[in-house]
Amino acid sequence: MACVLEAPLRMSVLSEVTASSRHYVDRLFDLDPQKVLQGVMLLYLLQQESSSTELRTECAVVLGSLAMGTENNVKSLLDCHIIPALLQGLLSPDLKFIEACLRCLRTIFISPVTPEDLLYTDTTVISHLMALLSRSRYTQEYICQIFSHCCKLQQWHSCGFKSLPQPLLCANGPDHQTILFNHGAVQNIAHLLVSTSYKVRMQALKCFSVLAFENPQVSMTLVNVSVDGELLPQIFVKMLQRDKPIEMQLTSAKCLTSMCRAGAIRTDDSCIVLKTLPCLVRMCSKERLLEERVEGAEALAYLIETDVELQRIASITDHLIVMLADYFKYPSSVSAITDIKRLDHDLKHAHELRQAAFKLYASLGANDEDIRKKIIETENMMDRIVNGLSESSIKVRLAAVRCLHSLSRSVQQLRTSFQDHAVWKPLMKVLQNAPNEILVVASSTLCNLLLEFSPSKEPILESGAIELLCSLTQSENLALRVNGIWALMNMAFQAEQKIKSDILRGLSTEQLFQLLSDSDVNVLMKTLGLLRNLLSTRPHIDHIMSTHGKQIMQAVTLILEGEHNIEVKEQTLCILANIADGTTAKELIMTNDDILQKIKYYMSHSNAKLQLAAMFCISNLIWNEEEGSQERQDKLRDMGIVDILHKLSQSSDPNLCDKAKTALQQYLA
């Protein structure tokens, strides 16, 4: 009899299979391991070439139906090695059997318990699937669906799958997108976008949306591919018109978004500004299903994330900022709900809605001060963010922190709304115990709250922030090290001597050296920035150098001798200039001939920035109003410093020329 490939499965098929194999099916999910072993017979029949094609096809159909059940069903099937068995079935010459195997594979791969990497353990499988695309509209639909569900961004780099065989792909091997791309996915799937079957068109579109996501190579290829004389971007634009089904509009908008973010389409292209962006804003309206509103907001957040002009356009399109406030109103009040199913549905999507709204608000407010003001003035916005920081869902917490981080870039809001709502309290709580992905964004936000004009700076200090930030500088996570030292740098700016001493005590000399020898230049620059802020105002400079002078001078020497870029050397010379401004601290330079020779060397360097920084050191050392200036001037003259100053006073660089003349005047006074 004919194999039934469309859901729901016809009872006639089940009844015919039942007669010969129902007892095997029952035993496949029995609690008794022995009976489970007997149940494997269904898979055995599937693989036996001696079995009739009709029986093997019906076995695949029944297995596919079982896979539509619980996740435990799928796990049992995976444990019985169903995927290799079905892949083997694809080598059959019989199209109906191939379609049944593909349909079952599709069902198994869309389950969250199935590791995507199982599709890639043998790359000949991908080649064979590409070849099968031409066989029928069913093979096209199922294969595209399999590809779109099994195309993840290098998932095995960050986490392995529990108790499952590891893929043959190595950690440094190509990712799923690259494998599919290299096997001709773009060329083989492009023509399916104009198929007469809606399901095929839709699955091909979904396939491109995952292939292009964060992938410049795929995106740059897609923009130049044409089907029946029409370029793919034009086809995608047609698919997001209002008369098309919502899922088609959304998915085509996501394709164009990925291509735009990858640089394949300009952000000011009419297909983005006049088509994609308005389409995604439409998806955020109350008329759309909750799932569509979530997907639309997240895609829009990604589209506008890095482009100021798109952020401005989105913010004034269809009252988007106010529209998003509705995302926080689910589930609706219980008194207004009589439908339990509706309540269950709302509850299920409430977290996703809040997460999506926070993400989109974060993108909208990333750059423009007026937009941030509008967001914060939206109904109960700061309260919602504060509540979001303590939600049980990690995804919502992360999105809330991102939103807060975006808004914390506003000087005005740091002084007003952030202080009015004591945002620093829940933020500090988040920093006490959170996964790294949240810690990174939360610590970035804290950096902004510690700027000198922020009223939150003082209470944050009083809440034990120094210890927390010093611990972040020891993290293996680079972003956390950078943020920890950055926050300490902001904290030290124009701070009291006690705070500066607490920072140095919290870091320890050993950790300071560790940071100054960090392989990442951002960590090094922020650490030098911290030292520069610590060594400001004379009493502080003298106090810190009296307790840590030897170690700091050693660190400065190491950096000036090392292979570092101009910015690092300049920052280090500026630290020396600050030390030279101390009353007693400057003697640590004057008694260190090695350091003096280095300053002399940089006065004659080819880079004007380094010359200028070295001259600041000299100016502070020879300033004649200070005690001991005559002796210092004499020693530096003997070293040849005055000769260099005369030479620099003739420099074509006005800054160097002026600074040299000012220094020479100290000798004449």
XYZ file of C-alpha atoms in Angstrom:
669
model
C 0.000 0.000 0.000
C 1.080 3.651 -0.452
C 3.168 5.172 2.334
C 1.522 8.069 4.102
C 3.945 10.983 4.479
C 1.687 13.766 5.635
C 0.623 14.232 9.259
C -1.548 13.079 10.846
C -0.658 9.448 10.259
C -3.540 7.464 8.784
C -4.966 4.754 10.978
C -4.933 2.304 8.038
C -1.130 2.409 8.019
C -0.936 1.931 11.764
C -3.367 -0.987 11.686
C -1.373 -2.761 8.999
C 1.892 -2.201 10.861
C 0.286 -3.168 14.150
C -0.340 -6.705 13.037
C 3.350 -7.458 12.553
C 5.211 -4.945 14.668
C 3.009 -3.421 17.369
C 4.519 -5.622 20.090
C 7.999 -4.416 19.061
C 6.835 -0.801 19.287
C 5.396 -1.316 22.768
C 8.583 -2.907 24.014
C 10.831 -0.183 22.651
C 9.658 2.033 25.550
C 9.241 -0.635 28.210
C 10.928 -0.162 31.592
C 12.431 -3.656 31.347
C 15.788 -3.418 29.498
C 15.330 -6.906 28.085
C 12.047 -5.914 26.489
C 13.619 -2.731 25.110
C 16.206 -4.918 23.398
C 13.392 -6.875 21.785
C 11.789 -3.600 20.709
C 14.892 -2.792 18.671
C 13.489 -5.320 16.205
C 11.501 -2.505 14.594
C 14.773 -0.825 13.700
C 16.193 -4.172 12.691
C 13.335 -4.667 10.211
C 13.954 -1.193 8.837
C 17.563 -2.062 8.026
C 16.985 -5.510 6.537
C 17.243 -5.369 2.774
C 15.488 -8.742 2.734
C 12.391 -7.013 4.181
C 9.951 -5.715 1.602
C 10.201 -2.012 0.767
C 6.607 -1.578 1.943
C 7.428 -3.010 5.387
C 10.626 -0.940 5.726
C 8.708 2.189 4.688
C 5.997 1.518 7.258
C 8.646 0.938 9.941
C 10.066 4.387 9.161
C 6.569 5.889 9.333
C 5.842 4.292 12.731
C 9.228 5.332 14.110
C 8.527 8.880 12.915
C 5.185 8.845 14.713
C 6.862 7.638 17.911
C 9.412 10.425 17.613
C 6.544 12.930 17.665
C 5.734 11.807 21.197
C 7.673 12.656 24.334
C 11.325 13.620 24.543
C 11.913 10.275 26.243
C 10.698 8.595 23.071
C 13.317 10.448 21.069
C 16.033 9.637 23.630
C 15.150 5.943 23.420
C 15.304 6.031 19.646
C 18.669 7.801 19.758
C 19.991 5.200 22.208
C 18.960 2.552 19.678
C 21.054 4.328 17.002
C 18.079 5.278 14.870
C 19.941 8.047 13.015
C 22.593 5.800 11.382
C 19.802 3.361 10.453
C 17.731 6.079 8.789
C 20.747 7.585 7.039
C 21.523 4.146 5.641
C 17.959 4.018 4.357
C 18.592 7.103 2.250
C 20.802 4.979 -0.015
C 17.753 3.009 -1.164
C 16.579 3.504 -4.754
C 12.945 3.655 -3.574
C 11.714 7.263 -3.311
C 8.816 6.538 -0.943
C 11.177 4.813 1.500
C 13.659 7.711 1.227
C 10.863 10.204 1.957
C 9.730 8.199 4.982
C 13.296 8.063 6.333
C 13.759 11.811 5.766
C 10.458 12.601 7.461
C 11.488 10.534 10.481
C 14.950 12.168 10.535
C 13.302 15.593 10.354
C 11.107 14.775 13.352
C 14.067 13.500 15.372
C 16.349 16.433 14.523
C 13.778 19.078 15.455
C 13.621 17.587 18.958
C 15.638 19.613 21.520
C 17.224 16.409 22.877
C 18.908 15.516 19.576
C 22.509 16.763 19.182
C 22.821 18.583 15.856
C 26.349 17.251 15.410
C 25.010 13.770 14.740
C 24.261 14.986 11.215
C 27.924 15.873 10.633
C 29.757 12.771 11.867
C 30.230 11.736 8.245
C 30.417 14.535 5.665
C 29.344 12.190 2.854
C 25.887 12.379 4.449
C 25.666 16.115 3.626
C 26.695 15.465 0.014
C 24.051 12.769 -0.321
C 21.346 14.997 1.189
C 22.244 17.745 -1.308
C 21.856 15.216 -4.121
C 18.453 14.101 -2.800
C 17.098 17.685 -2.926
C 16.143 17.209 -6.555
C 14.100 14.024 -5.997
C 10.728 15.442 -4.873
C 9.027 18.314 -3.071
C 8.985 16.169 0.074
C 12.745 15.577 0.011
C 13.184 19.324 -0.511
C 10.943 20.232 2.419
C 12.385 17.698 4.861
C 16.059 18.230 3.963
C 15.793 22.026 4.237
C 14.081 21.579 7.597
C 16.830 19.219 8.776
C 19.527 21.692 7.672
C 17.879 24.676 9.371
C 17.536 22.777 12.672
C 21.068 21.359 12.509
C 22.867 24.596 11.675
C 24.229 25.994 14.912
C 27.090 28.446 15.500
C 30.048 26.315 16.694
C 28.106 24.936 19.646
C 30.724 22.387 20.563
C 33.238 25.150 21.308
C 31.485 26.138 24.514
C 29.785 23.026 25.774
C 29.660 19.326 25.093
C 26.551 17.195 24.990
C 25.720 15.091 27.997
C 26.452 11.381 27.732
C 26.371 11.402 23.945
C 29.098 10.441 21.487
C 31.266 13.405 20.500
C 31.177 14.459 16.843
C 34.076 13.694 14.567
C 34.450 17.453 14.063
C 37.304 18.796 16.157
C 37.009 21.950 18.248
C 38.920 23.887 15.601
C 37.035 22.310 12.717
C 34.562 24.080 10.448
C 31.221 25.104 11.913
C 27.878 23.857 10.629
C 27.303 26.900 8.382
C 30.685 26.435 6.718
C 30.138 22.716 6.136
C 26.754 23.307 4.501
C 28.094 26.261 2.508
C 31.091 24.253 1.260
C 28.731 21.484 0.141
C 26.853 23.915 -2.114
C 23.873 24.692 0.126
C 23.345 28.160 -1.394
C 23.324 26.935 -4.987
C 21.258 23.834 -4.228
C 18.602 25.592 -2.141
C 18.252 29.006 -3.871
C 15.896 27.792 -6.622
C 13.583 26.295 -3.983
C 12.567 29.850 -3.014
C 10.389 29.924 -6.151
C 8.948 26.418 -5.719
C 5.226 25.916 -6.321
C 5.000 24.354 -2.832
C 4.588 26.894 0.006
C 6.154 24.437 2.494
C 9.260 24.068 0.328
C 9.590 27.840 -0.135
C 9.188 28.364 3.601
C 11.738 25.725 4.628
C 14.261 27.023 2.069
C 13.778 30.525 3.487
C 14.306 29.278 7.053
C 17.426 27.483 5.896
C 18.890 30.719 4.502
C 18.003 32.626 7.681
C 20.203 30.303 9.773
C 22.939 29.968 7.139
C 23.356 33.750 6.861
C 23.170 34.557 10.593
C 26.444 36.200 11.675
C 28.115 34.749 8.592
C 29.655 37.288 6.164
C 30.781 34.567 3.750
C 27.249 33.226 3.227
C 25.694 36.719 3.247
C 28.110 38.087 0.643
C 27.342 35.080 -1.549
C 23.566 35.345 -1.162
C 23.479 38.986 -2.244
C 24.824 38.067 -5.689
C 22.760 34.910 -6.335
C 19.862 35.172 -8.752
C 16.947 32.827 -9.424
C 15.044 33.170 -12.699
C 16.786 36.485 -13.321
C 15.932 37.951 -9.905
C 18.496 38.570 -7.155
C 17.823 36.894 -3.784
C 17.467 40.196 -1.857
C 14.654 41.141 -4.273
C 12.995 37.765 -3.705
C 13.297 38.229 0.075
C 11.728 41.710 -0.178
C 8.750 40.269 -2.085
C 8.363 37.647 0.635
C 8.049 40.239 3.411
C 5.163 42.110 1.821
C 2.012 42.453 3.923
C -0.034 40.024 1.819
C 2.360 37.149 2.569
C 1.937 34.797 5.568
C 3.426 36.195 8.788
C 6.050 33.445 9.158
C 7.259 34.209 5.633
C 7.434 37.956 6.333
C 9.351 37.367 9.555
C 11.817 34.862 8.135
C 12.605 36.892 5.019
C 13.123 39.960 7.246
C 15.578 37.903 9.312
C 17.469 36.908 6.136
C 17.795 40.560 5.071
C 18.771 41.513 8.643
C 21.618 38.980 8.695
C 22.837 40.130 5.293
C 22.754 43.752 6.464
C 24.625 43.014 9.713
C 27.257 41.088 7.714
C 27.842 44.118 5.481
C 26.369 42.506 2.355
C 23.572 45.117 2.270
C 24.099 48.747 3.333
C 22.174 49.973 6.374
C 20.767 52.872 4.318
C 19.574 50.595 1.494
C 15.856 51.052 0.813
C 15.245 47.325 1.296
C 16.385 47.740 4.919
C 15.007 51.211 5.761
C 11.707 51.009 3.868
C 10.990 47.262 3.919
C 12.826 45.185 6.551
C 12.710 47.623 9.488
C 8.993 48.535 9.078
C 8.126 44.837 8.683
C 9.848 43.974 11.974
C 8.190 46.906 13.760
C 4.803 45.602 12.512
C 5.625 42.262 14.129
C 5.817 44.008 17.524
C 2.211 45.248 17.434
C -0.624 43.971 19.643
C -2.318 42.386 16.630
C 0.401 39.788 16.300
C 0.641 36.506 18.215
C 2.905 36.571 21.270
C 5.425 34.269 19.572
C 5.572 36.593 16.550
C 6.021 39.653 18.776
C 8.971 37.983 20.506
C 10.621 36.981 17.237
C 9.998 40.381 15.644
C 11.434 42.353 18.578
C 14.549 40.184 18.807
C 15.227 40.426 15.065
C 14.702 44.205 15.138
C 17.046 44.536 18.141
C 19.727 42.710 16.136
C 19.131 44.786 12.977
C 19.522 48.186 14.663
C 22.042 47.181 17.364
C 25.079 48.936 15.864
C 23.558 51.607 13.601
C 22.567 55.006 15.052
C 20.388 56.036 12.124
C 18.389 52.787 12.140
C 17.916 53.214 15.904
C 16.485 56.698 15.314
C 14.196 55.550 12.488
C 12.904 52.597 14.540
C 12.269 54.794 17.591
C 9.820 56.982 15.636
C 8.141 54.186 13.673
C 4.602 53.252 14.791
C 5.191 54.485 18.382
C 7.524 51.527 18.919
C 8.863 52.663 22.324
C 5.348 52.866 23.794
C 4.261 49.708 21.961
C 7.006 47.712 23.665
C 5.687 48.654 27.122
C 2.795 46.268 26.427
C 5.278 43.366 26.416
C 5.461 43.631 30.210
C 1.700 43.188 30.719
C 1.609 39.403 30.373
C 0.118 37.372 31.829
C -2.981 39.553 32.003
C -4.641 40.000 35.395
C -6.255 36.746 36.533
C -9.658 38.412 37.021
C -9.783 39.278 33.347
C -8.982 35.753 32.253
C -11.586 33.050 32.088
C -9.716 30.896 29.616
C -7.173 28.660 31.409
C -5.500 27.790 28.121
C -4.993 31.492 27.419
C -3.485 32.003 30.866
C -1.137 29.063 30.351
C -0.143 30.455 26.954
C 0.500 33.929 28.384
C 2.551 32.534 31.252
C 4.630 30.484 28.859
C 5.533 33.520 26.738
C 5.709 36.189 29.463
C 9.452 35.643 30.080
C 10.218 35.646 26.365
C 8.264 38.881 25.865
C 10.118 40.682 28.655
C 13.447 39.404 27.384
C 12.684 40.596 23.839
C 11.495 44.026 25.034
C 14.623 44.567 27.145
C 16.823 43.553 24.190
C 15.069 45.962 21.829
C 15.141 48.818 24.347
C 18.887 48.164 24.787
C 19.477 48.472 21.026
C 17.232 51.524 20.673
C 19.044 53.379 23.467
C 22.581 52.372 22.551
C 23.653 55.797 21.252
C 21.011 58.517 21.218
C 20.364 60.570 24.377
C 16.830 61.589 23.331
C 15.834 57.965 22.714
C 17.174 56.937 26.141
C 15.101 59.705 27.720
C 11.949 58.461 25.941
C 12.624 54.886 27.054
C 13.137 55.850 30.690
C 10.011 58.018 30.640
C 7.967 55.048 29.403
C 5.478 53.705 31.935
C 7.267 52.216 34.998
C 10.393 51.527 32.918
C 13.022 51.783 35.662
C 10.909 49.631 38.009
C 10.606 47.015 35.272
C 14.356 46.946 34.746
C 14.999 46.682 38.491
C 12.488 43.798 38.705
C 14.086 42.184 35.657
C 17.452 42.087 37.421
C 16.077 39.655 40.000
C 13.962 37.426 37.739
C 14.376 33.673 37.939
C 15.002 33.419 34.191
C 18.692 33.937 33.365
C 17.772 35.137 29.869
C 15.474 37.853 31.226
C 18.089 38.915 33.780
C 20.738 39.159 31.060
C 18.442 41.199 28.808
C 17.520 43.514 31.719
C 21.204 44.092 32.517
C 21.898 44.825 28.838
C 19.076 47.350 28.820
C 20.427 48.953 31.991
C 23.926 49.046 30.486
C 22.621 50.795 27.379
C 20.768 53.417 29.433
C 23.752 53.872 31.800
C 25.658 55.550 28.954
C 23.550 58.644 29.634
C 25.166 61.214 31.941
C 21.761 62.769 32.633
C 20.102 59.458 33.553
C 23.011 58.445 35.821
C 22.383 61.635 37.767
C 18.587 61.314 37.922
C 16.626 58.124 37.197
C 19.433 55.768 38.206
C 19.796 57.539 41.525
C 16.031 57.879 42.138
C 15.585 54.122 41.756
C 18.835 53.125 43.529
C 19.660 50.896 40.564
C 23.087 50.137 42.024
C 21.558 47.931 44.762
C 20.065 45.201 42.541
C 23.065 45.529 40.221
C 25.476 44.772 43.065
C 23.283 41.820 44.019
C 23.492 40.500 40.439
C 27.295 40.777 40.589
C 27.493 38.629 43.735
C 26.357 35.423 42.071
C 25.722 35.178 38.349
C 26.990 33.297 35.300
C 29.804 34.960 33.352
C 27.599 36.194 30.507
C 25.588 38.265 33.003
C 28.680 39.276 34.994
C 30.321 40.754 31.891
C 27.404 43.093 31.123
C 26.704 43.870 34.790
C 30.340 44.805 35.433
C 30.328 47.003 32.296
C 27.290 48.801 33.714
C 29.041 49.182 37.058
C 31.958 50.894 35.254
C 29.508 53.606 34.156
C 27.940 53.924 37.605
C 31.417 54.559 39.040
C 32.173 57.586 36.862
C 32.960 60.692 38.915
C 29.669 62.488 38.135
C 27.506 59.500 39.129
C 25.760 59.879 42.525
C 25.803 56.075 42.795
C 29.597 56.014 43.139
C 29.686 56.587 46.893
C 27.051 54.029 47.967
C 28.625 51.454 45.636
C 31.969 51.989 47.353
C 30.347 51.568 50.751
C 28.778 48.284 49.700
C 32.099 46.444 49.318
C 32.662 46.979 45.603
C 36.463 47.140 45.843
C 36.780 43.529 46.992
C 34.345 42.386 44.303
C 36.147 44.257 41.524
C 39.587 43.084 42.654
C 38.318 39.511 42.447
C 37.089 40.144 38.880
C 40.624 41.161 37.841
C 41.711 37.593 38.643
C 39.084 36.009 36.397
C 40.115 33.743 33.534
C 37.443 35.525 31.470
C 39.140 38.373 29.589
C 36.079 40.641 29.501
C 35.691 40.331 33.280
C 39.361 41.195 33.852
C 39.018 44.266 31.638
C 35.791 45.386 33.343
C 37.166 44.768 36.837
C 40.240 46.918 36.266
C 38.222 49.507 34.282
C 35.778 49.929 37.173
C 38.683 50.307 39.625
C 40.200 52.915 37.318
C 36.942 54.899 37.344
C 36.687 54.441 41.103
C 40.199 55.825 41.644
C 39.566 58.978 39.610
C 39.722 61.991 41.982
C 39.137 59.609 44.911
C 40.130 60.075 48.532
C 43.467 58.662 49.668
C 41.766 55.959 51.760
C 39.929 54.581 48.712
C 43.140 54.547 46.705
C 44.938 52.710 49.503
C 42.064 50.214 49.752
C 42.316 49.535 46.022
C 46.062 48.904 46.194
C 45.603 46.697 49.249
C 42.777 44.767 47.579
C 44.733 44.199 44.385
C 48.056 43.295 46.036
C 51.409 43.987 44.392
C 51.504 40.487 42.939
C 48.155 40.943 41.179
C 49.146 44.401 39.918
C 52.250 42.890 38.273
C 50.107 40.103 36.877
C 47.806 42.658 35.243
C 50.730 44.692 33.917
C 52.085 41.568 32.229
C 48.685 40.508 30.843
C 48.829 39.476 27.190
C 45.750 41.579 26.387
C 46.516 45.232 25.628
C 43.115 46.392 26.986
C 43.906 44.934 30.410
C 47.352 46.556 30.334
C 46.003 49.977 29.275
C 43.269 49.970 31.929
C 45.808 48.938 34.604
C 48.082 51.805 33.576
C 45.026 54.088 33.657
C 44.327 52.892 37.199
C 47.933 53.627 38.246
C 47.712 57.061 36.674
C 44.495 57.832 38.602
C 45.979 56.498 41.831
C 49.050 58.689 41.369
C 47.280 62.044 41.210
C 47.447 64.977 43.662
C 50.781 65.385 45.450
C 49.938 64.057 48.921
C 48.481 60.889 47.350
C 51.450 60.476 45.014
C 53.924 60.792 47.873
C 51.934 58.465 50.138
C 51.504 55.701 47.543
C 55.106 55.934 46.356
C 56.337 55.735 49.959
C 54.590 52.370 50.362
C 54.658 50.940 46.821
C 57.367 53.023 45.119
C 59.866 50.246 44.525
C 57.314 47.931 42.893
C 55.754 50.700 40.763
C 59.151 51.858 39.470
C 60.014 48.250 38.656
C 56.760 47.870 36.708
C 57.353 51.131 34.799
C 60.861 49.978 33.847
C 59.579 46.625 32.578
C 56.948 48.252 30.367
C 59.291 50.874 28.898
C 61.761 48.105 28.049
C 59.112 45.753 26.642
C 57.673 45.359 23.145
C 54.581 47.538 23.568
C 52.658 49.883 21.295
C 52.911 53.692 21.375
C 49.755 54.140 23.497
C 51.077 51.825 26.228
C 54.472 53.585 26.320
C 52.782 57.014 26.347
C 50.522 56.048 29.267
C 53.567 54.730 31.171
C 55.513 57.955 30.632
C 52.462 59.900 31.865
C 52.592 57.828 35.075
C 56.254 58.840 35.433
C 55.232 62.471 34.885
C 52.725 62.130 37.747
C 55.393 60.606 40.005
C 57.708 63.482 39.039
C 55.018 65.881 40.259
C 55.220 64.478 43.804
C 57.188 66.308 46.477
C 59.187 63.357 47.792
C 58.204 60.833 45.118
C 60.256 62.571 42.415
C 63.421 61.434 44.188
C 62.582 57.854 43.159
C 63.149 59.017 39.588
C 66.157 61.217 40.272
C 67.989 58.388 42.054
C 67.210 55.907 39.283
C 69.695 56.499 36.447
C 68.126 53.760 34.351
C 64.747 55.535 34.361
C 66.394 58.915 33.631
C 68.162 57.447 30.601
C 64.851 56.062 29.365
C 63.188 59.481 29.700
C 66.102 61.001 27.759
C 65.731 58.330 25.056
C 62.017 59.050 24.587
C 62.653 62.825 24.364
C 64.444 62.068 21.078
C 61.998 59.386 19.895
C 60.491 59.541 16.406
C 56.962 59.642 17.845
C 55.820 63.107 18.982
C 53.379 61.713 21.582
C 56.198 59.902 23.382
C 58.463 62.947 23.131
C 55.770 65.136 24.687
C 55.069 62.658 27.517
C 58.826 62.444 28.296
C 59.020 66.253 28.376
C 56.222 66.400 30.955
C 58.459 64.248 33.189
C 61.393 66.629 32.720
C 59.262 69.754 33.321
C 57.971 68.373 36.612
C 61.486 67.436 37.730
C 63.086 70.821 36.985
C 60.312 73.180 38.104
C 62.329 75.812 39.915
C 59.766 76.815 42.550
C 60.217 73.478 44.288
C 62.811 72.440 46.856
C 65.904 70.787 45.375
C 65.160 72.013 41.860
C 68.695 73.396 41.349
C 70.339 70.021 42.055
C 67.879 68.248 39.765
C 68.458 70.793 36.993
C 72.225 70.385 37.286
C 72.063 66.598 37.134
C 69.794 66.655 34.083
C 72.022 69.257 32.363
C 74.997 66.965 32.891
C 73.005 64.170 31.207
C 72.532 66.316 28.086
C 68.848 67.094 28.667
C 69.281 70.851 28.053
C 70.858 70.191 24.643
C 67.842 68.084 23.686
C 65.476 70.828 24.918
C 67.265 73.407 22.707
C 66.878 71.094 19.742
C 63.176 70.499 20.481
C 62.544 74.238 20.841
C 63.190 74.417 17.076
C 60.692 71.605 16.349
C 58.031 72.059 13.683
C 55.546 70.498 16.102
C 54.028 73.463 18.030
C 53.291 71.385 21.157
C 56.862 70.079 21.402
C 58.279 73.519 20.637
C 56.189 75.250 23.340
C 56.871 72.580 25.962
C 60.631 72.715 25.290
C 60.704 76.527 25.567
C 58.738 76.396 28.844
C 61.220 73.865 30.258
C 64.228 75.967 29.182
C 62.763 78.978 30.993
C 63.102 77.034 34.261
C 66.861 77.042 33.719
C 66.897 80.795 33.056
C 64.736 81.809 36.023
